[in-house]
Coordinates of C-alpha atoms in Angstrom, one line a residue:
X23 CA -9.5 12.5 31.6
X24 CA -7.8 12.0 28.3
X25 CA -8.3 14.5 25.5
X26 CA -9.9 13.3 22.2
X27 CA -6.5 13.6 20.5
X28 CA -4.8 11.4 23.1
X29 CA -7.6 8.8 22.9
X30 CA -7.2 8.7 19.1
X31 CA -3.4 8.3 19.3
X32 CA -3.7 5.6 21.9
X33 CA -6.3 3.7 19.9
X34 CA -4.2 4.2 16.7
X35 CA -1.1 2.9 18.4
X36 CA -2.8 -0.2 19.7
X37 CA -4.5 -1.0 16.4
X38 CA -1.3 -0.5 14.5
X39 CA 0.5 -3.0 16.8
X40 CA -2.4 -5.4 16.5
X41 CA -2.4 -5.2 12.7
X42 CA 1.4 -5.1 12.1
X43 CA 2.7 -7.7 14.6
X44 CA 1.0 -10.6 12.7
X45 CA 3.0 -9.6 9.6
X46 CA 6.0 -11.1 11.3
X47 CA 4.5 -14.6 11.4
X48 CA 4.8 -17.2 8.7
X49 CA 1.0 -17.9 8.3
X50 CA 0.3 -14.3 7.5
X51 CA 3.3 -14.2 5.2
X52 CA 2.2 -17.4 3.4
X53 CA -1.5 -16.8 3.2
X54 CA -1.8 -13.0 3.0
X55 CA 1.4 -11.2 2.0
X56 CA 2.6 -13.5 -0.7
X57 CA -0.7 -13.9 -2.4
X58 CA -1.2 -10.1 -2.3
X59 CA 2.3 -9.7 -3.8
X60 CA 1.5 -12.2 -6.5
X61 CA -1.8 -10.5 -7.3
X62 CA 0.0 -7.1 -7.6
X63 CA 2.5 -8.8 -9.9
X64 CA -0.3 -10.2 -12.1
X65 CA -2.1 -6.8 -12.3
X66 CA 1.1 -5.0 -13.0
X67 CA 2.1 -7.5 -15.6
X68 CA -1.3 -6.9 -17.4
X69 CA -0.8 -3.2 -17.2
X70 CA 2.7 -3.6 -18.7
X71 CA 1.3 -5.9 -21.5
X72 CA -1.3 -3.2 -22.2
X73 CA 1.7 -0.8 -22.8
X74 CA 3.2 -3.4 -25.2
X75 CA 5.8 -4.7 -22.9
X76 CA 6.7 -8.3 -23.4
X77 CA 6.7 -9.5 -19.8
X78 CA 6.1 -12.8 -18.1
X79 CA 4.7 -13.1 -14.6
X80 CA 5.6 -16.0 -12.3
X81 CA 4.4 -15.7 -8.7
X82 CA 5.8 -12.4 -7.5
X83 CA 8.2 -11.8 -10.3
X84 CA 7.7 -9.7 -13.4
X85 CA 10.4 -10.4 -16.0
X86 CA 11.5 -9.5 -19.5
X87 CA 14.9 -9.6 -21.2
X88 CA 15.6 -6.0 -20.2
X89 CA 14.7 -6.2 -16.5
X90 CA 12.9 -8.1 -13.7
X91 CA 11.2 -7.0 -10.5
X92 CA 10.3 -9.2 -7.5
X93 CA 7.5 -7.8 -5.4
X94 CA 8.5 -8.7 -1.9
X95 CA 7.0 -7.8 1.5
X96 CA 7.2 -4.1 2.0
X97 CA 6.6 -3.5 -1.7
X98 CA 3.0 -4.8 -1.8
X99 CA 1.4 -1.8 0.1
X100 CA 0.3 -4.0 3.0
X101 CA 2.0 -2.1 5.7
X102 CA 0.7 1.2 4.3
X103 CA -2.9 -0.2 4.1
X104 CA -2.7 -1.4 7.7
X105 CA -1.4 2.0 8.8
X106 CA -4.3 3.7 7.1
X107 CA -6.8 1.1 8.4
X108 CA -5.5 1.7 12.0
X109 CA -5.9 5.5 11.6
X110 CA -9.4 5.2 10.1
X111 CA -10.7 2.7 12.7
X112 CA -9.2 4.8 15.6
X113 CA -10.9 8.0 14.4
X114 CA -14.1 8.9 16.3
X115 CA -16.9 8.7 13.6
X116 CA -19.6 6.4 12.5
X117 CA -19.0 2.8 11.5
X118 CA -20.4 3.5 8.0
X119 CA -17.9 6.3 7.5
X120 CA -15.0 4.2 8.7
X121 CA -16.1 1.3 6.4
X122 CA -16.3 3.6 3.3
X123 CA -13.0 5.3 4.1
X124 CA -11.3 1.9 4.7
X125 CA -12.5 0.6 1.3
X126 CA -11.6 3.8 -0.6
X127 CA -8.3 4.3 1.1
X128 CA -7.1 0.7 0.5
X129 CA -8.3 0.9 -3.1
X130 CA -6.4 4.2 -3.6
X131 CA -3.2 2.7 -2.1
X132 CA -3.4 -0.3 -4.4
X133 CA -3.9 1.9 -7.4
X134 CA -0.9 4.0 -6.5
X135 CA 1.1 0.8 -5.8
X136 CA 0.1 -0.6 -9.2
X137 CA 1.4 2.6 -10.8
X138 CA 4.6 2.3 -8.6
X139 CA 5.4 -1.3 -9.6
X140 CA 4.7 -0.6 -13.3
X141 CA 6.8 2.5 -13.4
X142 CA 9.6 0.8 -11.4
X143 CA 9.8 -1.9 -14.0
X144 CA 9.9 0.7 -16.8
X145 CA 12.6 2.7 -14.9
X146 CA 14.6 -0.5 -14.5
X147 CA 14.4 -1.3 -18.2
X148 CA 15.2 2.2 -19.5
X149 CA 17.2 3.9 -16.7
X150 CA 18.5 1.1 -14.4
X151 CA 20.8 3.6 -12.6
X152 CA 17.7 5.4 -11.3
X153 CA 16.0 2.3 -10.1
X154 CA 17.2 2.3 -6.5
X155 CA 16.4 5.9 -5.9
X156 CA 12.9 5.5 -7.4
X157 CA 12.3 2.3 -5.5
X158 CA 13.7 3.2 -2.0
X159 CA 13.1 7.0 -1.8
X160 CA 10.6 8.4 -4.3
X161 CA 7.9 5.7 -4.6
X162 CA 8.0 4.6 -0.9
X163 CA 7.4 8.3 0.1
X164 CA 4.6 8.7 -2.5
X165 CA 2.7 5.6 -1.4
X166 CA 2.9 6.4 2.3
X167 CA 2.1 10.1 1.6
X168 CA -1.0 8.9 -0.3
X169 CA -2.2 7.2 2.9
X170 CA -1.4 10.2 5.1
X171 CA -3.1 12.8 2.8
X172 CA -6.1 10.5 2.3
X173 CA -6.5 10.2 6.0
X174 CA -6.0 14.0 6.6
X175 CA -8.7 14.9 4.0
X176 CA -11.1 12.2 5.0
X177 CA -10.8 12.8 8.8
X178 CA -11.4 16.6 8.3
X179 CA -14.5 15.9 6.3
X180 CA -15.7 13.2 8.7
X181 CA -15.2 15.5 11.7
X182 CA -17.1 18.4 10.1
X183 CA -20.0 16.1 9.0
X184 CA -20.5 14.6 12.5

C-alpha cells in the first residue's frame, strides 16, 4: 500500500510528463506556445507604453531603439504553469478546489511573468550588462518560486479544509 505522499508524487510525475512532452511537438509550439508568447509580448508592450516607453510589438518581439526582447519558449511561463497544474491536479482534494487553484495559480504566474518581461526590457535599456543575470538567474527563479510557494500555501489550506 502506497502512502498518500507517494501517491501524490506518482500522480504528479505522470501528469508532468503528460503535460510537458507535448511541448516538444511542432503543433503545440505553433498553436499554443507561440500564440501565448505573442500575447505576452502584446500585454508587456502595452504595459511599457503605459510607462511612456516608445516600443513596437511584432509577434513575440518588443523593440525600441534602446533594446529589444524576443519572448521565446521557456520565457512565456508555460512550463511553470504546467508544473503548477500537475501539482494541483495531483493533490487529493475536491475538483472545485483544484479548478479554483489552477485558475488563480496560472493567473498569478502570468502576472509575475508580465512584470518579468517588462522589467527585463527596462533592464536591457538602462543596464544592459545586468540583463543576462536578471534573465537567466533572478527572474527564472522568481517565476518558478512563485508557483512553488503558491502550491505550498494552497495545498496546506486545501488539506486543512478537507
